[in-house]
Structure formats: structure tokens, C-alpha cells
Short mmCIF file of C-alpha atoms in Angstrom, two decimals:
data_model
loop_
_atom_site.label_atom_id
_atom_site.label_comp_id
_atom_site.label_asym_id
_atom_site.label_seq_id
_atom_site.Cartn_x
_atom_site.Cartn_y
_atom_site.Cartn_z
CA MET A 156 -22.98 17.69 8.20
CA PRO A 157 -19.17 16.91 8.54
CA GLY A 158 -18.68 13.60 10.35
CA ALA A 159 -15.86 12.04 12.31
CA VAL A 160 -12.62 9.98 11.78
CA GLU A 161 -11.20 7.21 13.93
CA PHE A 162 -7.40 7.34 13.60
CA TRP A 163 -6.34 3.50 14.36
CA PHE A 164 -2.69 3.59 14.92
CA GLU A 165 0.39 1.40 16.53
CA PHE A 166 3.53 3.18 17.57
CA ALA A 167 5.81 0.84 16.09
CA SER A 168 4.33 1.36 12.51
CA THR A 169 6.01 3.22 10.16
CA TYR A 170 3.64 4.84 7.80
CA SER A 171 1.75 5.68 10.89
CA TYR A 172 4.28 8.28 11.48
CA PRO A 173 3.63 10.73 8.63
CA ALA A 174 -0.05 10.08 8.92
CA ALA A 175 -0.12 10.88 12.65
CA MET A 176 1.78 14.09 12.15
CA ARG A 177 -0.70 15.26 9.51
CA ILE A 178 -4.18 13.77 10.28
CA GLU A 179 -5.08 16.48 13.09
CA ALA A 180 -4.41 19.66 10.62
CA LEU A 181 -6.20 17.86 7.85
CA ALA A 182 -9.20 17.18 9.79
CA ARG A 183 -9.34 20.55 11.34
CA GLY A 184 -9.26 22.10 8.10
CA ALA A 185 -12.24 19.97 6.79
CA GLY A 186 -14.14 20.56 10.03
CA VAL A 187 -13.94 16.65 10.87
CA GLU A 188 -13.29 15.44 14.50
CA VAL A 189 -10.47 12.89 14.97
CA THR A 190 -10.59 10.05 17.73
CA TRP A 191 -7.16 8.78 18.44
CA ARG A 192 -7.33 4.90 18.60
CA PRO A 193 -3.96 3.35 19.82
CA PHE A 194 -3.95 -0.40 19.36
CA LEU A 195 -1.70 -3.50 19.05
CA LEU A 196 -0.56 -4.89 15.47
CA GLY A 197 1.13 -7.70 17.33
CA PRO A 198 -1.97 -10.05 17.99
CA ILE A 199 -3.41 -9.26 14.37
CA PHE A 200 -0.05 -10.07 12.84
CA ALA A 201 0.05 -13.16 15.00
CA ALA A 202 -3.21 -14.28 13.63
CA GLN A 203 -1.91 -14.10 10.30
CA GLY A 204 1.06 -16.34 11.29
CA TRP A 205 3.66 -13.78 11.48
CA ARG A 206 5.88 -13.35 14.55
CA ASP A 207 7.62 -10.27 13.46
CA SER A 208 7.00 -7.30 11.08
CA PRO A 209 6.15 -8.32 7.52
CA PHE A 210 8.81 -5.53 6.64
CA ASN A 211 11.41 -7.92 8.26
CA ILE A 212 9.82 -11.30 7.23
CA TYR A 213 9.99 -10.11 3.34
CA PRO A 214 13.17 -8.20 3.03
CA ALA A 215 12.49 -6.88 -0.56
CA LYS A 216 9.35 -5.29 0.70
CA GLY A 217 11.25 -3.84 3.56
CA ARG A 218 13.95 -2.49 1.79
CA TYR A 219 11.28 -0.76 -0.42
CA MET A 220 9.20 0.57 2.54
CA TRP A 221 12.46 2.36 3.96
CA ARG A 222 13.12 4.00 0.70
CA ASP A 223 9.72 4.86 0.06
CA LEU A 224 8.97 6.25 3.75
CA GLU A 225 12.07 8.43 3.16
CA ARG A 226 10.90 9.76 -0.11
CA THR A 227 7.29 10.41 1.46
CA CYS A 228 8.74 12.15 4.49
CA THR A 229 10.80 14.39 2.19
CA ARG A 230 7.67 15.12 0.05
CA LEU A 231 5.63 16.04 3.05
CA ALA A 232 8.52 18.05 4.60
CA LEU A 233 8.61 15.75 7.77
CA PRO A 234 11.76 15.05 9.47
CA PHE A 235 12.87 11.30 9.33
CA THR A 236 15.70 9.14 10.60
CA ARG A 237 15.50 5.47 10.02
CA PRO A 238 15.31 3.83 13.57
CA SER A 239 18.15 1.74 14.59
CA GLN A 240 15.82 -0.86 15.98
CA PHE A 241 12.41 -1.96 14.26
CA PRO A 242 9.82 -2.72 15.13
CA ARG A 243 10.14 -0.91 18.52
CA ASN A 244 7.83 -2.09 21.38
CA GLY A 245 5.04 0.33 21.63
CA LEU A 246 3.27 -1.11 24.35
CA LEU A 247 3.88 1.25 26.86
CA ALA A 248 3.38 4.29 24.79
CA ALA A 249 -0.02 2.47 23.68
CA ARG A 250 -1.15 2.11 27.12
CA VAL A 251 -0.47 5.61 28.16
CA ALA A 252 -2.49 6.84 25.13
CA THR A 253 -5.16 4.47 26.22
CA ALA A 254 -5.11 5.68 29.62
CA ALA A 255 -5.23 9.45 28.61
CA ALA A 256 -8.02 8.81 25.90
CA GLY A 257 -10.08 12.11 25.51
CA ALA A 258 -7.29 14.15 27.39
CA PRO A 259 -6.78 17.34 25.40
CA TRP A 260 -2.82 16.43 25.25
CA VAL A 261 -3.28 12.88 23.40
CA ALA A 262 -2.45 14.33 20.15
CA ASP A 263 0.69 16.11 21.39
CA PHE A 264 1.73 12.70 23.03
CA VAL A 265 1.28 10.69 20.12
CA ARG A 266 3.09 13.16 17.85
CA GLY A 267 5.91 13.24 20.44
CA ILE A 268 6.27 9.44 20.45
CA TYR A 269 6.42 9.01 16.84
CA ARG A 270 9.02 11.84 16.81
CA ALA A 271 11.10 9.90 19.42
CA ASN A 272 10.88 6.67 17.53
CA PHE A 273 11.25 8.09 13.88
CA VAL A 274 13.26 11.31 14.26
CA ALA A 275 15.45 11.16 17.36
CA ASP A 276 15.67 7.34 17.15
CA GLN A 277 14.96 6.76 20.96
CA ASP A 278 13.82 3.60 22.51
CA ILE A 279 9.98 4.29 23.12
CA ALA A 280 9.67 1.22 25.13
CA GLN A 281 11.93 2.74 27.74
CA PRO A 282 9.71 4.42 30.60
CA ALA A 283 12.38 7.05 30.89
CA VAL A 284 11.91 8.02 27.23
CA VAL A 285 7.99 8.14 27.72
CA GLY A 286 8.24 9.72 30.97
CA ALA A 287 10.44 12.58 29.70
CA LEU A 288 7.74 13.32 27.00
CA LEU A 289 5.02 13.25 29.58
CA GLY A 290 7.13 15.57 31.59
CA ALA A 291 7.85 17.83 28.54
CA LEU A 292 4.06 18.15 28.15
CA GLY A 293 3.90 19.53 31.76
CA LEU A 294 2.25 16.13 32.95
CA ALA A 295 3.06 14.32 36.27
CA ALA A 296 4.89 11.42 34.51
CA ASP A 297 5.13 8.79 37.29
CA ASP A 298 1.26 9.35 37.70
CA TRP A 299 0.59 8.48 34.08
CA LEU A 300 3.21 5.56 33.78
CA GLN A 301 1.21 4.26 36.97
CA ARG A 302 -2.30 4.57 35.26
CA ALA A 303 -0.68 3.00 32.02
CA SER A 304 0.15 -0.06 33.88
CA SER A 305 -3.01 -0.64 35.67
CA ASP A 306 -5.34 -3.53 35.05
CA THR A 307 -8.19 -1.30 33.64
CA THR A 308 -5.91 0.30 31.22
CA LYS A 309 -4.37 -2.94 29.94
CA ALA A 310 -7.66 -4.57 29.76
CA ARG A 311 -8.93 -1.74 27.59
CA LEU A 312 -6.09 -1.78 25.22
CA ARG A 313 -6.60 -5.38 24.76
CA ALA A 314 -10.32 -4.82 24.04
CA THR A 315 -9.21 -1.86 21.58
CA SER A 316 -7.09 -4.53 19.57
CA ASP A 317 -9.78 -7.21 19.71
CA GLU A 318 -12.07 -4.35 18.30
CA ALA A 319 -9.77 -3.73 15.62
CA MET A 320 -9.51 -7.40 14.43
CA ALA A 321 -13.31 -7.43 14.48
CA LEU A 322 -13.70 -4.48 12.43
CA GLY A 323 -11.28 -6.00 9.82
CA ILE A 324 -8.25 -3.85 10.39
CA PHE A 325 -5.16 -5.58 9.40
CA GLY A 326 -2.70 -2.95 9.21
CA ALA A 327 -1.60 0.71 10.52
CA PRO A 328 -2.64 3.30 10.23
CA THR A 329 -6.28 2.53 9.42
CA LEU A 330 -8.62 5.43 9.20
CA ARG A 331 -12.44 4.52 9.93
CA VAL A 332 -15.28 6.79 8.79
CA GLY A 333 -18.65 5.02 9.43
CA ASP A 334 -18.20 1.73 8.05
CA GLU A 335 -15.51 2.50 5.73
CA LEU A 336 -11.73 1.92 6.27
CA PHE A 337 -8.99 3.61 4.65
CA TRP A 338 -5.38 1.83 5.18
CA GLY A 339 -2.23 3.70 5.10
CA ASN A 340 -0.80 7.32 5.01
CA ASP A 341 -1.88 7.18 1.31
CA ARG A 342 -5.41 7.40 2.39
CA VAL A 343 -5.50 10.10 4.90
CA GLU A 344 -6.74 12.63 2.69
CA GLU A 345 -9.57 10.24 1.24
CA ALA A 346 -10.67 9.58 4.45
CA VAL A 347 -10.92 12.95 5.67
CA ALA A 348 -12.92 13.96 2.46
CA TRP A 349 -15.10 10.95 3.25
CA ALA A 350 -15.85 12.07 6.61
CA ARG A 351 -16.17 15.81 5.51
CA SER A 352 -18.86 14.95 2.82
CA GLY A 353 -20.73 13.23 5.88
CA ARG A 354 -21.49 10.24 3.79
CA MET B 573 15.84 16.58 -19.26
CA PRO B 574 12.91 14.31 -18.52
CA GLY B 575 13.65 10.77 -18.35
CA ALA B 576 11.64 7.47 -18.63
CA VAL B 577 9.55 5.22 -16.46
CA GLU B 578 9.45 1.47 -16.98
CA PHE B 579 5.94 0.19 -15.93
CA TRP B 580 6.19 -3.32 -14.55
CA PHE B 581 2.93 -4.96 -14.37
CA GLU B 582 1.16 -8.35 -14.20
CA PHE B 583 -2.44 -8.95 -15.81
CA ALA B 584 -3.80 -10.73 -12.66
CA SER B 585 -2.77 -7.56 -10.48
CA THR B 586 -5.94 -5.57 -9.35
CA TYR B 587 -4.07 -2.38 -8.65
CA SER B 588 -2.13 -2.65 -11.89
CA TYR B 589 -5.54 -2.06 -13.62
CA PRO B 590 -6.11 1.71 -12.64
CA ALA B 591 -2.33 2.22 -13.00
CA ALA B 592 -2.04 0.76 -16.42
CA MET B 593 -4.99 2.85 -17.52
CA ARG B 594 -3.54 6.06 -16.36
CA ILE B 595 0.30 5.82 -16.95
CA GLU B 596 0.44 6.57 -20.65
CA ALA B 597 -1.75 9.88 -20.57
CA LEU B 598 0.20 10.97 -17.26
CA ALA B 599 3.83 10.29 -18.70
CA ARG B 600 2.85 11.91 -22.11
CA GLY B 601 1.65 14.92 -20.20
CA ALA B 602 4.98 15.31 -18.21
CA GLY B 603 7.13 14.39 -21.59
CA VAL B 604 8.23 11.01 -19.92
CA GLU B 605 8.76 7.91 -22.11
CA VAL B 606 6.94 4.61 -20.87
CA THR B 607 8.26 1.20 -21.23
CA TRP B 608 5.83 -1.62 -20.85
CA ARG B 609 7.33 -4.54 -18.71
CA PRO B 610 5.14 -7.50 -18.55
CA PHE B 611 6.22 -9.90 -15.84
CA LEU B 612 4.90 -12.71 -13.70
CA LEU B 613 4.10 -12.36 -9.88
CA GLY B 614 3.80 -16.00 -9.49
CA PRO B 615 7.46 -16.90 -9.15
CA ILE B 616 7.90 -13.85 -6.71
CA PHE B 617 5.03 -14.94 -4.76
CA ALA B 618 6.21 -18.45 -4.47
CA ALA B 619 9.56 -17.42 -3.27
CA GLN B 620 7.87 -15.53 -0.52
CA GLY B 621 6.04 -19.09 0.32
CA TRP B 622 2.63 -18.10 -1.31
CA ARG B 623 0.78 -20.23 -3.65
CA ASP B 624 -1.94 -17.81 -4.17
CA SER B 625 -2.52 -14.14 -4.07
CA PRO B 626 -2.04 -12.45 -0.52
CA PHE B 627 -5.47 -11.13 -1.11
CA ASN B 628 -6.85 -14.55 -1.02
CA ILE B 629 -4.45 -15.83 1.80
CA TYR B 630 -5.18 -12.89 4.14
CA PRO B 631 -8.95 -12.46 3.91
CA ALA B 632 -9.24 -9.13 5.73
CA LYS B 633 -6.60 -7.57 3.29
CA GLY B 634 -8.51 -9.12 0.47
CA ARG B 635 -11.79 -7.61 1.43
CA TYR B 636 -10.39 -4.30 2.17
CA MET B 637 -8.61 -4.26 -1.28
CA TRP B 638 -11.98 -5.06 -3.26
CA ARG B 639 -13.51 -2.12 -1.52
CA ASP B 640 -10.50 0.35 -1.75
CA LEU B 641 -10.12 -0.62 -5.55
CA GLU B 642 -13.91 0.07 -6.24
CA ARG B 643 -13.56 3.52 -4.51
CA THR B 644 -10.20 4.28 -6.14
CA CYS B 645 -11.51 3.37 -9.68
CA THR B 646 -15.04 5.73 -8.73
CA ARG B 647 -12.44 8.53 -7.71
CA LEU B 648 -10.67 8.17 -11.11
CA ALA B 649 -13.78 7.72 -13.18
CA LEU B 650 -12.73 4.37 -14.47
CA PRO B 651 -15.42 1.56 -14.97
CA PHE B 652 -14.90 -1.49 -12.62
CA THR B 653 -16.66 -4.88 -11.97
CA ARG B 654 -15.01 -7.23 -9.60
CA PRO B 655 -14.15 -10.11 -11.58
CA SER B 656 -16.18 -13.47 -10.62
CA GLN B 657 -12.63 -15.30 -10.76
CA PHE B 658 -9.40 -14.01 -8.94
CA PRO B 659 -6.61 -14.09 -9.66
CA ARG B 660 -7.12 -14.73 -13.31
CA ASN B 661 -4.31 -16.44 -15.13
CA GLY B 662 -2.43 -13.71 -17.20
CA LEU B 663 0.32 -15.97 -18.51
CA LEU B 664 -0.94 -16.02 -22.40
CA ALA B 665 -1.59 -12.14 -22.37
CA ALA B 666 1.69 -11.40 -20.75
CA ARG B 667 3.34 -13.50 -23.38
CA VAL B 668 1.56 -11.63 -26.02
CA ALA B 669 2.55 -8.43 -24.68
CA THR B 670 6.18 -9.74 -24.35
CA ALA B 671 6.10 -10.99 -28.11
CA ALA B 672 4.85 -7.37 -29.04
CA ALA B 673 7.58 -5.50 -27.28
CA GLY B 674 8.01 -2.20 -28.81
CA ALA B 675 5.19 -2.34 -31.23
CA PRO B 676 2.85 0.88 -31.35
CA TRP B 677 -0.22 -1.12 -30.23
CA VAL B 678 1.15 -2.72 -26.97
CA ALA B 679 -0.41 0.14 -24.70
CA ASP B 680 -3.85 -0.55 -26.39
CA PHE B 681 -3.32 -4.11 -25.98
CA VAL B 682 -2.46 -4.05 -22.29
CA ARG B 683 -5.50 -1.60 -21.39
CA GLY B 684 -7.78 -4.00 -23.48
CA ILE B 685 -6.70 -6.97 -21.32
CA TYR B 686 -7.25 -5.13 -18.14
CA ARG B 687 -10.49 -3.99 -19.39
CA ALA B 688 -11.37 -7.56 -20.26
CA ASN B 689 -10.56 -8.82 -16.67
CA PHE B 690 -11.69 -5.83 -14.75
CA VAL B 691 -14.58 -4.40 -16.54
CA ALA B 692 -16.06 -7.16 -18.90
CA ASP B 693 -15.17 -9.83 -16.37
CA GLN B 694 -13.77 -12.00 -19.15
CA ASP B 695 -11.26 -14.99 -18.54
CA ILE B 696 -8.14 -13.43 -20.15
CA ALA B 697 -6.50 -16.79 -19.76
CA GLN B 698 -8.68 -17.97 -22.90
CA PRO B 699 -7.17 -17.88 -26.29
CA ALA B 700 -10.38 -16.75 -27.77
CA VAL B 701 -10.64 -13.65 -25.42
CA VAL B 702 -7.03 -12.57 -25.96
CA GLY B 703 -7.58 -13.39 -29.77
CA ALA B 704 -10.88 -11.35 -29.99
CA LEU B 705 -8.99 -8.15 -28.56
CA LEU B 706 -6.03 -8.91 -30.99
CA GLY B 707 -8.61 -8.75 -33.99
CA ALA B 708 -10.36 -5.78 -32.54
CA LEU B 709 -7.05 -3.96 -32.83
CA GLY B 710 -6.62 -5.01 -36.51
CA LEU B 711 -4.08 -7.58 -35.90
CA ALA B 712 -3.59 -11.28 -37.23
CA ALA B 713 -4.62 -12.95 -33.92
CA ASP B 714 -3.37 -16.41 -35.09
CA ASP B 715 -0.03 -14.93 -35.82
CA TRP B 716 0.35 -13.40 -32.52
CA LEU B 717 -0.98 -16.17 -30.40
CA GLN B 718 1.59 -18.28 -32.19
CA ARG B 719 4.34 -15.91 -31.60
CA ALA B 720 3.41 -15.56 -27.86
CA SER B 721 3.84 -19.30 -27.52
CA SER B 722 7.12 -19.73 -29.19
CA ASP B 723 10.19 -20.82 -26.94
CA THR B 724 11.70 -17.41 -27.52
CA THR B 725 8.93 -15.50 -26.09
CA LYS B 726 8.63 -17.97 -23.27
CA ALA B 727 12.26 -17.56 -22.49
CA ARG B 728 11.99 -13.66 -22.85
CA LEU B 729 8.97 -13.51 -20.27
CA ARG B 730 10.85 -15.91 -17.70
CA ALA B 731 14.17 -13.50 -18.09
CA THR B 732 11.98 -10.49 -17.30
CA SER B 733 10.26 -12.23 -14.18
CA ASP B 734 13.86 -13.04 -12.95
CA GLU B 735 14.92 -9.57 -13.51
CA ALA B 736 12.09 -8.27 -11.55
CA MET B 737 13.15 -10.31 -8.68
CA ALA B 738 16.66 -9.15 -9.02
CA LEU B 739 15.55 -5.51 -9.05
CA GLY B 740 13.74 -6.17 -5.67
CA ILE B 741 10.22 -5.95 -7.17
CA PHE B 742 7.78 -7.73 -4.95
CA GLY B 743 4.31 -6.52 -6.11
CA ALA B 744 2.66 -4.94 -9.06
CA PRO B 745 2.34 -2.40 -10.59
CA THR B 746 5.85 -1.22 -9.95
CA LEU B 747 7.23 1.87 -11.43
CA ARG B 748 10.91 2.01 -12.07
CA VAL B 749 12.80 5.28 -12.56
CA GLY B 750 16.66 4.84 -12.79
CA ASP B 751 17.24 3.12 -9.46
CA GLU B 752 14.06 3.99 -7.85
CA LEU B 753 11.22 1.94 -7.42
CA PHE B 754 7.57 3.03 -6.95
CA TRP B 755 5.06 0.41 -5.84
CA GLY B 756 1.27 0.51 -6.52
CA ASN B 757 -1.20 2.77 -8.29
CA ASP B 758 -0.67 5.36 -5.43
CA ARG B 759 2.76 5.99 -6.62
CA VAL B 760 1.99 6.49 -10.34
CA GLU B 761 2.18 10.30 -10.02
CA GLU B 762 5.12 10.35 -8.00
CA ALA B 763 7.17 8.12 -10.29
CA VAL B 764 6.14 10.18 -13.22
CA ALA B 765 7.17 13.39 -11.39
CA TRP B 766 10.54 11.92 -10.63
CA ALA B 767 11.06 10.77 -14.20
CA ARG B 768 10.16 14.35 -15.33
CA SER B 769 12.69 15.98 -12.95
CA GLY B 770 15.30 13.70 -14.77
CA ARG B 771 16.82 13.10 -11.22
#
């Protein structure tokens, strides 16, 4: 019996972009359910002593990542524009995704935010950018921005980020199937196959 | 016209093991030439402020890597035993591979050292281990161990490691095709395809 995959992601994360664009179709094709798990990498990086993205801290790794991501998007036929600012602050978008957990439009919202950041080069930290996407999805933007900044939502996102660290998650995207973790866009297919096999 | 791929590797590196076992057959199938480029990660890590493998410095990443490597080897039908010591010192083996550059037995030597480290759990820093492999390949072990420790060989390996850093190499394995770098066992197929296309 096919299982389920948890998709742990952070809106600032570069390799989460191609993974987020692909996961739903791949899972559907395999009869596997996806749960979207927005979380924050900031506290996890801070616990490792990093106050910035490792792609900024280690320049050779960063230069490689941008070229590799470009090649990867070309290979996957995904549009890509290197953001003029990196990393962008995905806190507001993560809070919206948290408040909207389980809503049928979460996947479209997630992909829309990734497109804003990595295709349209928009600042996803801005309420106007997030609100415009919500509006384009036919939702009441102001309502959702308000729910996003409620204490309940803030606490829930903090708890999810704590859970990520407790699970041993150290980067994004991470796909979780049962007790198995699969890190990176390179592991999306393997994670879905693992879930499909119902191991 | 198919091109060539440089395979930059370090004997202590975990993901270099499955990549080293696969690269020659994949390249042959694509009509692509392989150049083996042994180098040392130590100086590159030291320049980033690391005095140990990042898999030891960042425990969550290390735990993940061991499990991921185990799954990867299963998927690729490669035997794997987690080494009882990590990282092992690959300096002597890298010097032998440097001294033997271009010899027809280099690929067999490289794979033999990886098998010793990641299958037989042997200490590849020991001259006896490296010498036994050389002997099994029908070579004069003492001769090659002596050439490995010559000043010429030492200088050549240092120069190669400097070259790696200058090229922007920050981890192993790294495959180089023209000006393009491909990092990790996950990129072996893409690098070979890139070389094959002669871009």
C-alpha cells in the first residue's frame, strides 16, 4: 500500500524551488500523498554557528550552486532567474503556508511563492507580493495575511521548525517517508519511490 | 565529438566511493575519456575553517550521509561497510595514484583503495594495505611506495590540490568537463552526458 511523503521546505532555499515544482505531480503519478511542511532554516543554521546561508559563507560552494541550479532547471525545463537578493526572507510566506495547512490551495500558493522568488525576482518578504499571489488565487488576501501574523500561527511555525531540528533535518528541501529522510532536489524521485513501495 | 571528463577525488571522501566505482564504465559507454585527478580535501577544508570532515563537525549532516550512502550503494548494487574510522588518511594512496598518473592500472588501483576503505574496512593509511593492493595488481609494491614518497610526487600532489582550489573545487568527487564543474556522485551521469555532447 503506497504511503505518504512529508515535503519539508523553506522559501529562501534554492534547491527547494525545483523540488517544490515537481513533488506533487511525481507523487500523484505514484499514488503517494504529499504533506507540505513549511519550516525555517534560520534557527537550524544558527545552531550550527551560521548567521547567513552557507552559500554566502562559502563562496566556492555558492558559485557552484548557482551554476548547478541553472543547469538543473534547464534539464527539468523549469524557468529560472537568479534572484537579485539572496537569501530572501520567507518568514511571512511560511506563516501563510502554516496558517493554510490542509487547504486545497496550499500547493498553488507554495509554487507561486517559489516562482515569485526564483523566476519573477520579487521580494517575497513584502506583504504586497504575498497578498497579490493570494488575490490571484481568488482568496481574501487581507484575511490570510492577518491569520498569518496571529500568535497561533507564529507558535505553530516555531513548533514545526523545532520538530524539523528534532527529526535531524539540517537543510531544505527534505522529504520524509516514515523514519527515512531524503535531502535535496536530487532525492525527490527516490523519496517518492520509497513511499510508493510502502516500506 | 565527445569530450573528456576529469574525475577529481579524495580517498577519504564517502561519496567519491560510488562515483569512482561507476565513472569508468559510464564514460566508456558514452565514448568519453576519463582523467583521474587525485587531490587532497584537507587544505580546502582548512581554508574554510574546518579541521575535520564536515560530516563530523555537523552531526545531523553526518548521520544523514551515512544512511544516504547506504541507500545509494544498495540502489547501485555496490557493497558497502561503514568504515570503523572516518575520515581515513588517504595521503599515501593519493601519492601512489599521483606517481602512477597515466598508467593503465590507475583505475584498478583507485577502485581497490575505495574497496579497502568502504567495503573491507581497512586502514588505507597503512603502507601494508596499499602495498598489498599493488602486489595484487602484479606490481612491485616497494618500488611504487618509494616513488609515492619522492619529493617530485609530493610536490605534484600539492600542486594538484592547489589547482583544485583555484578551479573552485570545494568537495569530492568533482567532475570537470571543460569549464563546468559537477559535484557529487549525483552528478556523474550529467557530467558524462555533458562531455558526450561535446559542449
